[in-house]
JSON list of C-alpha atoms and ligand atoms in Angstrom, two decimals:
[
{"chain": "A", "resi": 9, "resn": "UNK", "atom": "CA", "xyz": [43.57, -22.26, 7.86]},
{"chain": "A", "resi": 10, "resn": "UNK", "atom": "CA", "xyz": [43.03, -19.97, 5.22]},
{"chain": "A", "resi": 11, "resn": "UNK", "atom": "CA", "xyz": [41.08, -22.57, 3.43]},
{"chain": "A", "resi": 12, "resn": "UNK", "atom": "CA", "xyz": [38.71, -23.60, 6.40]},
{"chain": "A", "resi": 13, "resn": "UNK", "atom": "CA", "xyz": [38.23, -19.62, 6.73]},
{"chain": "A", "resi": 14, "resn": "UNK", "atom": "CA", "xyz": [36.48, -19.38, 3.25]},
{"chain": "A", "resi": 15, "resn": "UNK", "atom": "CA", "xyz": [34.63, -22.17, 3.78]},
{"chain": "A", "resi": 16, "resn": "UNK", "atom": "CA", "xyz": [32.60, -20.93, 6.65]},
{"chain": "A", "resi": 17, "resn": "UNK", "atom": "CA", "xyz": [31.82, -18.28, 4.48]},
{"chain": "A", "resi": 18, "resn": "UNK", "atom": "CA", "xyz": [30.73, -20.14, 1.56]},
{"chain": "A", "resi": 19, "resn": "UNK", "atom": "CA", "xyz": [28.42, -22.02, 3.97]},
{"chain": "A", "resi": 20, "resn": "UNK", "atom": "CA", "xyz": [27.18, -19.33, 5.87]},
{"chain": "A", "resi": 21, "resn": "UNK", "atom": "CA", "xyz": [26.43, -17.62, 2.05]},
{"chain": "A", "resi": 22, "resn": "UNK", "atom": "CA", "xyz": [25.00, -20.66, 0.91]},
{"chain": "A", "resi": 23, "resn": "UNK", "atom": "CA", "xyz": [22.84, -21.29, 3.76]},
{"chain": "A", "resi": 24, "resn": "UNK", "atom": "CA", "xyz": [21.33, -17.61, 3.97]},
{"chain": "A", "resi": 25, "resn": "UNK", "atom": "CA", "xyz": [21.14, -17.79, 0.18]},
{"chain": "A", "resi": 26, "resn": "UNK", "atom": "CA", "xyz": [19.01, -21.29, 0.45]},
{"chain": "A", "resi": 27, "resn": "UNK", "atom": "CA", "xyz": [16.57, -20.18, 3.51]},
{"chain": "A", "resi": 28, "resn": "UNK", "atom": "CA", "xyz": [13.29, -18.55, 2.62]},
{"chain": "A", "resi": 29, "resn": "UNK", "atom": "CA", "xyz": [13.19, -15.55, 0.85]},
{"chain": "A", "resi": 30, "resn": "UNK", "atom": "CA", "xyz": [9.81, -14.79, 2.02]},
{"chain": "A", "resi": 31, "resn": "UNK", "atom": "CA", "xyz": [11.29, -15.53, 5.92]},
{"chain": "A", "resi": 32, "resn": "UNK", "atom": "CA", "xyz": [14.23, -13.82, 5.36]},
{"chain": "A", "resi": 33, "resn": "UNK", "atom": "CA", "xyz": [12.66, -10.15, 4.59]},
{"chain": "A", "resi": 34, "resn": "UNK", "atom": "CA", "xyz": [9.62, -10.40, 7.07]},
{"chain": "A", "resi": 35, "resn": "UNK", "atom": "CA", "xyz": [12.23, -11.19, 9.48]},
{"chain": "A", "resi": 36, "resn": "UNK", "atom": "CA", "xyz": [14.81, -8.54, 8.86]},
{"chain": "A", "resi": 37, "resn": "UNK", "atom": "CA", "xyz": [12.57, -6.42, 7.44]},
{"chain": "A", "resi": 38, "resn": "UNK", "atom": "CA", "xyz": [9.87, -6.25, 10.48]},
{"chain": "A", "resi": 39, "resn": "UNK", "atom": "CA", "xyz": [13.17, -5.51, 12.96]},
{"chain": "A", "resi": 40, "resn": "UNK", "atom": "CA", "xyz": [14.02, -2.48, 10.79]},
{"chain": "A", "resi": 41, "resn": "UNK", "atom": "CA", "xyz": [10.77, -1.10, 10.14]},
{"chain": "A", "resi": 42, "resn": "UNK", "atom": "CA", "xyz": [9.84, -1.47, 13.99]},
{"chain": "A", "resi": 43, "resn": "UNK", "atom": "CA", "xyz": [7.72, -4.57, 13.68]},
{"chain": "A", "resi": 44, "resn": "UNK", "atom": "CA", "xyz": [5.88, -3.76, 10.52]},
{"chain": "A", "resi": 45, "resn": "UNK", "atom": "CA", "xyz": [5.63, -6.92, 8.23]},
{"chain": "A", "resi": 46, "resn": "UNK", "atom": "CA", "xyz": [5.08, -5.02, 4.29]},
{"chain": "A", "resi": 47, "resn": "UNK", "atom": "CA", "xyz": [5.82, -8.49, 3.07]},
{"chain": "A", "resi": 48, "resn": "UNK", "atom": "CA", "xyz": [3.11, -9.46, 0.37]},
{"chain": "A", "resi": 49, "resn": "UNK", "atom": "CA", "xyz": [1.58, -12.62, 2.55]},
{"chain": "A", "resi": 50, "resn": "UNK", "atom": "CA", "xyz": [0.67, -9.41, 5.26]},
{"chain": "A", "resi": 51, "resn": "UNK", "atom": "CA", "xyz": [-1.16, -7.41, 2.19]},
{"chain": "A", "resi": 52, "resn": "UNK", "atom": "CA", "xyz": [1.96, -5.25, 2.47]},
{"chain": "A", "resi": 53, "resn": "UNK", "atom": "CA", "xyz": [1.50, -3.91, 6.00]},
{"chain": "A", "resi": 54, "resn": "UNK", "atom": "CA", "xyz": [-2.49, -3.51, 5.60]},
{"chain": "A", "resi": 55, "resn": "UNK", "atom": "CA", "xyz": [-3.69, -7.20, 6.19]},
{"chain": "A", "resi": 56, "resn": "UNK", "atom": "CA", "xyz": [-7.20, -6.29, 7.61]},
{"chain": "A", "resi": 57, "resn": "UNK", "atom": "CA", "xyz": [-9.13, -4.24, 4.26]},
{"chain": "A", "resi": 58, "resn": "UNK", "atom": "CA", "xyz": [-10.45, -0.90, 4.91]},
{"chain": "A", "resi": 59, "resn": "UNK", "atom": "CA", "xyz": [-13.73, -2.34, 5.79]},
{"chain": "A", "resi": 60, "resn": "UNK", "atom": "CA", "xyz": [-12.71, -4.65, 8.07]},
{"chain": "A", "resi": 61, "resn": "UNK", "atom": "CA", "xyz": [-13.41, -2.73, 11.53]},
{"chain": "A", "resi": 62, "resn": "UNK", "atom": "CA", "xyz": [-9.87, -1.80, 13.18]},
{"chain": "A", "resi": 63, "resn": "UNK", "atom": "CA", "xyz": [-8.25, -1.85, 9.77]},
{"chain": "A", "resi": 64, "resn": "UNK", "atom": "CA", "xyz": [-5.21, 0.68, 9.97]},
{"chain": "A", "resi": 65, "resn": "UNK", "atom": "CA", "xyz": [-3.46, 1.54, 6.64]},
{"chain": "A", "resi": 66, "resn": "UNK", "atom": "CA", "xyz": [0.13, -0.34, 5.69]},
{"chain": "A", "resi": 67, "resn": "UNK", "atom": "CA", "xyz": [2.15, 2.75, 4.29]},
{"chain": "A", "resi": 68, "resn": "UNK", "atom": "CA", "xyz": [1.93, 6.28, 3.44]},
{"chain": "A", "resi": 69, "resn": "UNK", "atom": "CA", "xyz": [3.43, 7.41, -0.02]},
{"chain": "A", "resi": 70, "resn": "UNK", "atom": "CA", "xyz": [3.45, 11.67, -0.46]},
{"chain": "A", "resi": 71, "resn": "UNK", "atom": "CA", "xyz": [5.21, 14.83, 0.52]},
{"chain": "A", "resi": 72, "resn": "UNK", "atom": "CA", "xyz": [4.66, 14.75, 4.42]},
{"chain": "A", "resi": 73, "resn": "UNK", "atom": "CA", "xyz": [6.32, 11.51, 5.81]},
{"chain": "A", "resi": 74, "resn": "UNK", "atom": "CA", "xyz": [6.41, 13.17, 9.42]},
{"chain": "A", "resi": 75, "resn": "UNK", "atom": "CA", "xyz": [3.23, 13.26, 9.92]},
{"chain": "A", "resi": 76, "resn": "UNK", "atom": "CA", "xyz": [2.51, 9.77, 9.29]},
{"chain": "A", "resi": 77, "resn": "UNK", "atom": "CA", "xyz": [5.68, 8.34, 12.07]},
{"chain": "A", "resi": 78, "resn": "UNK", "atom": "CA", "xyz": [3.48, 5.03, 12.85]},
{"chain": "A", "resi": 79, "resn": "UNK", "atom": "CA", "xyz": [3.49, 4.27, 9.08]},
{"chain": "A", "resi": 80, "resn": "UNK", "atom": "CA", "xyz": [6.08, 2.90, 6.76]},
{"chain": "A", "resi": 81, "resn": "UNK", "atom": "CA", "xyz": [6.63, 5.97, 4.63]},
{"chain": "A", "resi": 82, "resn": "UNK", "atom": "CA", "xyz": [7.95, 5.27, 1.23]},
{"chain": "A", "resi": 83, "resn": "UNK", "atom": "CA", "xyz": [10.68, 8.03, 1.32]},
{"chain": "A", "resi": 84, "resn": "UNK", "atom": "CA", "xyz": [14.35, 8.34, 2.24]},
{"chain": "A", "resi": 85, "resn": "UNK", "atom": "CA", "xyz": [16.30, 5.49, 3.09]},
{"chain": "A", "resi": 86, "resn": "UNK", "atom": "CA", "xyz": [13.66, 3.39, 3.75]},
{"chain": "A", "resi": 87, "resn": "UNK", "atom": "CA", "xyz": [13.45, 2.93, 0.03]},
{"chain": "A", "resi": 88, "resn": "UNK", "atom": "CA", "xyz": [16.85, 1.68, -0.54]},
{"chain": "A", "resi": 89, "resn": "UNK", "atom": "CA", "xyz": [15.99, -1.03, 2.49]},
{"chain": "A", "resi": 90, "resn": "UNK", "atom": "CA", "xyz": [13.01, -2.26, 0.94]},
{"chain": "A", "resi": 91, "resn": "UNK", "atom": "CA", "xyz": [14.26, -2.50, -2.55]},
{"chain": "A", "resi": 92, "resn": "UNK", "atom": "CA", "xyz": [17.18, -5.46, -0.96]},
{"chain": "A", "resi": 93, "resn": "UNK", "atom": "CA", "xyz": [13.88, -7.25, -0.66]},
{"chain": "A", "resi": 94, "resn": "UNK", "atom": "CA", "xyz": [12.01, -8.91, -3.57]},
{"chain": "A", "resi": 95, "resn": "UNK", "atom": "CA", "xyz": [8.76, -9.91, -1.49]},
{"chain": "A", "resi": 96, "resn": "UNK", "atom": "CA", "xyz": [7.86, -6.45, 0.22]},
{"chain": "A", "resi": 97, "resn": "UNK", "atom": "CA", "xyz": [6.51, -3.08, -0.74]},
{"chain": "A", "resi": 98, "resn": "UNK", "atom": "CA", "xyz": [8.50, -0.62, -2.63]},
{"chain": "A", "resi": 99, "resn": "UNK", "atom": "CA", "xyz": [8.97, 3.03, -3.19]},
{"chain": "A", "resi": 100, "resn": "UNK", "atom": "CA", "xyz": [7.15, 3.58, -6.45]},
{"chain": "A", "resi": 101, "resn": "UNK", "atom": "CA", "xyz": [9.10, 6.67, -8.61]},
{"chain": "A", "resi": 102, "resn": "UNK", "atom": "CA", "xyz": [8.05, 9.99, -7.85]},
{"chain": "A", "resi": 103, "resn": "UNK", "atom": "CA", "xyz": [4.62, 10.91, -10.49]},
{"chain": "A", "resi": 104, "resn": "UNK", "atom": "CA", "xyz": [4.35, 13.93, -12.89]},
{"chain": "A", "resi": 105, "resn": "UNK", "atom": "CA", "xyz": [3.56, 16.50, -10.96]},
{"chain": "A", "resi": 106, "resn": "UNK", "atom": "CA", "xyz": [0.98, 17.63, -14.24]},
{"chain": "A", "resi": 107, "resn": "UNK", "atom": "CA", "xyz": [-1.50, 14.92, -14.37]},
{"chain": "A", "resi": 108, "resn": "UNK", "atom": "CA", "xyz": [-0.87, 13.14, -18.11]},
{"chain": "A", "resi": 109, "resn": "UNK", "atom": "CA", "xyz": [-3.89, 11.80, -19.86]},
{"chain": "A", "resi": 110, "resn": "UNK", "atom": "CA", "xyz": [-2.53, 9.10, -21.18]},
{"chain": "A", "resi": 111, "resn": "UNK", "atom": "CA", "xyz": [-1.39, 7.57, -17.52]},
{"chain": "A", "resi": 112, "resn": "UNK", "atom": "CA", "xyz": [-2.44, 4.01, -18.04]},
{"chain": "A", "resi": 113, "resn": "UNK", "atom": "CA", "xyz": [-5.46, 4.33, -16.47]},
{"chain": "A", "resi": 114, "resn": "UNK", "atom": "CA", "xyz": [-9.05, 4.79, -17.53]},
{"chain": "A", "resi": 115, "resn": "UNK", "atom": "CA", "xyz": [-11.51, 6.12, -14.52]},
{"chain": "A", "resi": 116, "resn": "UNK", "atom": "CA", "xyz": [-14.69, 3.38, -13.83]},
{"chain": "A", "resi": 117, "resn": "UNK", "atom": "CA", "xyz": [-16.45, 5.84, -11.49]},
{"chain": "A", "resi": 118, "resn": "UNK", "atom": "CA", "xyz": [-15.98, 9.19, -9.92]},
{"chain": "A", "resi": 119, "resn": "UNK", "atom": "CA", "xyz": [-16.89, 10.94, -7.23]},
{"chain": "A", "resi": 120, "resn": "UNK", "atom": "CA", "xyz": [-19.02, 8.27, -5.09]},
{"chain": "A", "resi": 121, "resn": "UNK", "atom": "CA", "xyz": [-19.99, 7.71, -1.60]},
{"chain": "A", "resi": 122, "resn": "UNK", "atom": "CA", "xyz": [-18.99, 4.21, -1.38]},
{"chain": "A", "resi": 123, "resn": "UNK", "atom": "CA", "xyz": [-15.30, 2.57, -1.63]},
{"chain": "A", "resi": 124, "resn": "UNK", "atom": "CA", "xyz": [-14.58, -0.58, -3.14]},
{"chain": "A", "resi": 125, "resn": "UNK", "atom": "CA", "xyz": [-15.06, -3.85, -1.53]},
{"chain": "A", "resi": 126, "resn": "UNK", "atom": "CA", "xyz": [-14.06, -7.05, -3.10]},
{"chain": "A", "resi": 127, "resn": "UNK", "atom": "CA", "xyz": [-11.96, -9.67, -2.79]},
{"chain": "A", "resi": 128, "resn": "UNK", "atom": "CA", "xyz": [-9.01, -9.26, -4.54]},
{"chain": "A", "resi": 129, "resn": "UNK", "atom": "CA", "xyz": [-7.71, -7.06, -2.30]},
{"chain": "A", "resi": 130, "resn": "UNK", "atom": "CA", "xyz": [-4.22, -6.64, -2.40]},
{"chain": "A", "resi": 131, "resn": "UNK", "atom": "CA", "xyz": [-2.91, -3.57, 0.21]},
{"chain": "A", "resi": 132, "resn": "UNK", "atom": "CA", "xyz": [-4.22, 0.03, 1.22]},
{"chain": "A", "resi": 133, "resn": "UNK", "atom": "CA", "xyz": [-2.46, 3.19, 2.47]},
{"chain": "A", "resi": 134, "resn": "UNK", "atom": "CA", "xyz": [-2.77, 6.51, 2.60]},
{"chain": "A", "resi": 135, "resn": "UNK", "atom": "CA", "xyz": [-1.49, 9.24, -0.70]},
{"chain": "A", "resi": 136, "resn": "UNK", "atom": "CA", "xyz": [-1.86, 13.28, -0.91]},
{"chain": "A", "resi": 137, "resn": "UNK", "atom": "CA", "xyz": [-3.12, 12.54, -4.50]},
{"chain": "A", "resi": 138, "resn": "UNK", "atom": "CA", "xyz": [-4.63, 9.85, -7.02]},
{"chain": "A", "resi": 139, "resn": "UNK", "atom": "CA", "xyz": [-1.62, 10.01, -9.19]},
{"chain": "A", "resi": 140, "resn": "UNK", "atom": "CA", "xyz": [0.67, 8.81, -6.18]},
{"chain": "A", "resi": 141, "resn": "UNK", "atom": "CA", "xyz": [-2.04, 6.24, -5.85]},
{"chain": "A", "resi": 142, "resn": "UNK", "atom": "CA", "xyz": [-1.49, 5.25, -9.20]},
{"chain": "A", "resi": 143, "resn": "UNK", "atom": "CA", "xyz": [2.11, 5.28, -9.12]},
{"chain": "A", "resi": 144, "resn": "UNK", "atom": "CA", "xyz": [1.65, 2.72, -5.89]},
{"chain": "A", "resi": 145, "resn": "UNK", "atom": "CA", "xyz": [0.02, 0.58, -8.33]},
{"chain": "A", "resi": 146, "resn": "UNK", "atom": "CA", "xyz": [2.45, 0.71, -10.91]},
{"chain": "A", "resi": 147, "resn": "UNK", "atom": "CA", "xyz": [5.20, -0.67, -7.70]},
{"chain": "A", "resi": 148, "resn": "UNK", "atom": "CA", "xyz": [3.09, -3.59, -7.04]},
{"chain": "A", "resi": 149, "resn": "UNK", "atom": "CA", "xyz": [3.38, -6.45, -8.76]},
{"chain": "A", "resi": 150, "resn": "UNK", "atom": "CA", "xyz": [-0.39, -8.06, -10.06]},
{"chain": "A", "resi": 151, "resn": "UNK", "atom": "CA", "xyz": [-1.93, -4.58, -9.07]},
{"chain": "A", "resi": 152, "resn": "UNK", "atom": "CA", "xyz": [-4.36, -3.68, -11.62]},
{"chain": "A", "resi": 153, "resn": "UNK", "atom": "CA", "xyz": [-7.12, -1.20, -10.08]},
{"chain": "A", "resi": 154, "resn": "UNK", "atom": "CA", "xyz": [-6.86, 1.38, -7.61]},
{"chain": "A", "resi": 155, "resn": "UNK", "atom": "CA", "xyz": [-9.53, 2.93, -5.84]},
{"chain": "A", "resi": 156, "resn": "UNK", "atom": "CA", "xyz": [-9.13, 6.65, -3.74]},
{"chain": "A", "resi": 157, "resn": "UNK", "atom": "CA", "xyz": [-11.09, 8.50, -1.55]},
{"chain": "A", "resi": 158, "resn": "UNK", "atom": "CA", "xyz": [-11.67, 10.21, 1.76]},
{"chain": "A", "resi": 159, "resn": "UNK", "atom": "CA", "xyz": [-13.00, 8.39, 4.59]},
{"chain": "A", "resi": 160, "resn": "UNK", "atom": "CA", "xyz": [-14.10, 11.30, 6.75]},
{"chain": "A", "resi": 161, "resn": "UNK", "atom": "CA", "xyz": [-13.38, 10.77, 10.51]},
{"chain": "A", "resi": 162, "resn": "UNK", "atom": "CA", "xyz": [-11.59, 7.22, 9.73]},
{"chain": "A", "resi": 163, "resn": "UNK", "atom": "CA", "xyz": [-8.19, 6.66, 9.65]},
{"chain": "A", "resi": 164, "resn": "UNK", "atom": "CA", "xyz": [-7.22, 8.80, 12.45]},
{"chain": "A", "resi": 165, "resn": "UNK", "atom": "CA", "xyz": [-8.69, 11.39, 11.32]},
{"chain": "A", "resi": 166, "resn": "UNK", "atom": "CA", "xyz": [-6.26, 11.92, 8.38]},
{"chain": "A", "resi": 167, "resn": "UNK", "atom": "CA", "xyz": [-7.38, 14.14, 5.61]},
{"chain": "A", "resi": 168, "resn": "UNK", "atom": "CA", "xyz": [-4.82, 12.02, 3.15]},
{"chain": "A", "resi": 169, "resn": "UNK", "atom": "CA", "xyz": [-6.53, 9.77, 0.37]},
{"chain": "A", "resi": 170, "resn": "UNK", "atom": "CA", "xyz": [-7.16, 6.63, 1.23]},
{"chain": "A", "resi": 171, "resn": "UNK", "atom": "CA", "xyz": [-5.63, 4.34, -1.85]},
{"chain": "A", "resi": 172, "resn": "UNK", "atom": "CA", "xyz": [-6.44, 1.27, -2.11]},
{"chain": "A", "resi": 173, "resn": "UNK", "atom": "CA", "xyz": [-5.24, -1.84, -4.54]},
{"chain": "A", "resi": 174, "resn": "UNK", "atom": "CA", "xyz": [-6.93, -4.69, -6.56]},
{"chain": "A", "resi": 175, "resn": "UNK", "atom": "CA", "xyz": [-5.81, -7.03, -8.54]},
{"chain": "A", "resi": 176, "resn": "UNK", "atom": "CA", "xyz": [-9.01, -6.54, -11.03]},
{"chain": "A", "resi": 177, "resn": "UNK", "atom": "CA", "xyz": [-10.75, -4.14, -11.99]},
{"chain": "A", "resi": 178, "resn": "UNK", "atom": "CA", "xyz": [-13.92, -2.36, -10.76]},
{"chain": "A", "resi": 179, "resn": "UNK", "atom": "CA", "xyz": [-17.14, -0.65, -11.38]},
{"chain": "A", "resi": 180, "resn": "UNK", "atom": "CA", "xyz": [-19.46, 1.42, -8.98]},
{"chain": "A", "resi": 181, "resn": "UNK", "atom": "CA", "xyz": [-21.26, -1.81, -8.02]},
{"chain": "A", "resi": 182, "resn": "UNK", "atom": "CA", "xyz": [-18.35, -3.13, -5.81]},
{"chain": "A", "resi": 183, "resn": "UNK", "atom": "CA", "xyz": [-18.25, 0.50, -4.45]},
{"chain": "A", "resi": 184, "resn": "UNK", "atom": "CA", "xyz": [-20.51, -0.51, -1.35]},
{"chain": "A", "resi": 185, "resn": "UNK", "atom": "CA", "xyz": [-18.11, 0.26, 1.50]},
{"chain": "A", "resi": 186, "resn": "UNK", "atom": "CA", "xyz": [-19.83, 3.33, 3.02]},
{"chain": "A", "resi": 187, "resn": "UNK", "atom": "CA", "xyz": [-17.86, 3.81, 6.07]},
{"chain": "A", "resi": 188, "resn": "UNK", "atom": "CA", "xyz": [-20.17, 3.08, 9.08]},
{"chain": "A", "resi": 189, "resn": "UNK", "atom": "CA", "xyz": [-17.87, 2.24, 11.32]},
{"chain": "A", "resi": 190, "resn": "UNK", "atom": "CA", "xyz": [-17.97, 3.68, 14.93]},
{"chain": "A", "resi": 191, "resn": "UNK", "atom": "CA", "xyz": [-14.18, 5.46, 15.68]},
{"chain": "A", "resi": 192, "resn": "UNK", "atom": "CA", "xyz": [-12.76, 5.36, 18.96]},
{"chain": "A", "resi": 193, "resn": "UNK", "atom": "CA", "xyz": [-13.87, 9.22, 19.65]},
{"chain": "A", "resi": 194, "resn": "UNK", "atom": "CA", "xyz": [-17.30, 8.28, 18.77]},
{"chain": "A", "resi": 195, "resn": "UNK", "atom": "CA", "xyz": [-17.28, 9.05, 15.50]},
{"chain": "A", "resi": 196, "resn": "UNK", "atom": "CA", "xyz": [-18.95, 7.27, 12.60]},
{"chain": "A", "resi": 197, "resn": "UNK", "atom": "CA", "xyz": [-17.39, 7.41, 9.20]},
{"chain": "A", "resi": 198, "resn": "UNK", "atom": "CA", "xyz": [-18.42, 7.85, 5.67]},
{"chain": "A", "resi": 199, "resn": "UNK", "atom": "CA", "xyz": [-16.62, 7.88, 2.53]},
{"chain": "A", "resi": 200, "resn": "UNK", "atom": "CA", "xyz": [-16.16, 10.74, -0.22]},
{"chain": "A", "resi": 201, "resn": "UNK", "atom": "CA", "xyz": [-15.09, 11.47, -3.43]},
{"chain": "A", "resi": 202, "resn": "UNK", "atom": "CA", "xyz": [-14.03, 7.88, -4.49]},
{"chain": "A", "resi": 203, "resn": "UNK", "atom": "CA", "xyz": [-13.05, 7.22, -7.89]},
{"chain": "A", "resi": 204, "resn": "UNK", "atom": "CA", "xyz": [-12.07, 4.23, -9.48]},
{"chain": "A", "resi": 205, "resn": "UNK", "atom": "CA", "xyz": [-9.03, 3.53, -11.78]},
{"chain": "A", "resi": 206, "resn": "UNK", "atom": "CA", "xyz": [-8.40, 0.55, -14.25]},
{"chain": "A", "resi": 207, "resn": "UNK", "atom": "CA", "xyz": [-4.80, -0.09, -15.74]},
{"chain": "A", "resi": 208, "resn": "UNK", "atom": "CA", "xyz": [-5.19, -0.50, -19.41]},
{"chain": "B", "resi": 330, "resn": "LIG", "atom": "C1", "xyz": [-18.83, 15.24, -5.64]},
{"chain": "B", "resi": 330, "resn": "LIG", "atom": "O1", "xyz": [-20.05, 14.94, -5.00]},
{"chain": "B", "resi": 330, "resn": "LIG", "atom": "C2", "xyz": [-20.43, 15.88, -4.02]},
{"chain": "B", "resi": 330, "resn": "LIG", "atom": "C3", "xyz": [-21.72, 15.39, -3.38]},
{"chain": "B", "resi": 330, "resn": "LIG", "atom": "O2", "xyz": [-21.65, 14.04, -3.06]},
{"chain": "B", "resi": 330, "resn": "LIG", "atom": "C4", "xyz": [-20.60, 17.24, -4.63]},
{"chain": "B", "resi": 330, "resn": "LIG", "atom": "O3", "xyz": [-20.91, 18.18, -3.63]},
{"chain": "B", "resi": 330, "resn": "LIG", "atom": "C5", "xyz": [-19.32, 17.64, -5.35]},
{"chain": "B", "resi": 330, "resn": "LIG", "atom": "O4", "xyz": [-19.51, 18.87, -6.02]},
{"chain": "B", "resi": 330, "resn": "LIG", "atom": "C6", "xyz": [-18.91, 16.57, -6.32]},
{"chain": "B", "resi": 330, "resn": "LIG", "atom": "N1", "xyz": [-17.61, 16.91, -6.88]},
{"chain": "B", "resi": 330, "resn": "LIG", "atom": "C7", "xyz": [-17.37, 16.88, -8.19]},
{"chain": "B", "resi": 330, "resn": "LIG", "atom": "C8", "xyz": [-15.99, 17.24, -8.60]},
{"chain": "B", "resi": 330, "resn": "LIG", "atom": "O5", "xyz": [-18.23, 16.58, -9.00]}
]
């Protein structure tokens, strides 16, 4: 009795153990976080890129999660979920709060009207500042360029950076995205103050 009890728990161990990771967490994961998938296959919650009309951003990672309730915000408990899952986003660590210049990143551009478009896209959210953008980098694996800015009138309307991820890195001439996209309140937007960040 005792016997046949540990057995069905061996099996029911072994058999979660051998199923899909990648199932596994987009499963569970997408129940807790309200039928977000931030698995890696769904570019981590952002699978359409930011110039990809509709695109909405995957997460939010900065100092005012409630204003961002539609978003996975990489805060709180939240963290402690997603790190049970290998496959997924993850809450980077908190960055200096004095910018260091020896980050692990040299700038490619600065302040340009266009965002990066290319093909190694990997994910996009939204961050207060670059260094959280950097620091979103650092928490996904193959990430090697990050690229913020404002996109004025997108995104809701949000006056957050937009941060977006790449596995290579990039110069001004991929920074061709210049917004022109019609919002739903009529709006069209355009894109500020993006620099561009390469991982040394
Ligand atoms: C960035 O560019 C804008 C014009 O596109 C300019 O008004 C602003 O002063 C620039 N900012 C910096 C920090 O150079």
């Amino acid at each position: 009795m005792r016997f046949t009890a540990l057995f069905a728990v061996a099996s029911a161990t072994i058999s979660a153990v051998s199923a899909s990771t990648l199932d596994f967490s987009s499963i569970s994961l997408q129940s807790l976080l309200g039928g977000i998938d931030v698995s890696s296959g769904n570019k981590y919650g952002a699978p359409k890129a930011p110039w990809i009309a509709g695109s909405t951003p995957g997460w939010y990672f900065g100092s005012s999660p409630s204003k961002f309730k539609t978003l996975p915000c990489l805060s709180g408990i939240i963290c402690a979920i997603l790190e049970l899952f290998p496959d997924c986003l993850h809450c980077p660590s908190a960055p200096p709060t004095t910018p260091s210049p020896s980050d692990g990143y040299a700038q490619t551009f600065s302040n340009l009207t266009g965002a990066t478009q290319a093909s190694d896209y990997m994910t996009y959210g939204l961050v207060d500042t670059v260094a959280q953008c950097k620091a979103m980098c650092n928490s996904v694996n193959g990430c090697n360029f990050v690229n913020t800015y404002h996109d004025v009138n997108g995104k809701g309307g949000s006056t957050q950076l937009t941060c977006s991820l790449f596995t290579s890195c990039h110069t001004s001439a991929d920074a061709d995205n210049m917004g022109g996209q019609t919002q739903p309140d009529g709006t069209v937007d355009y894109i500020t103050n993006s620099d561009g960040w390469c991982k040394q």
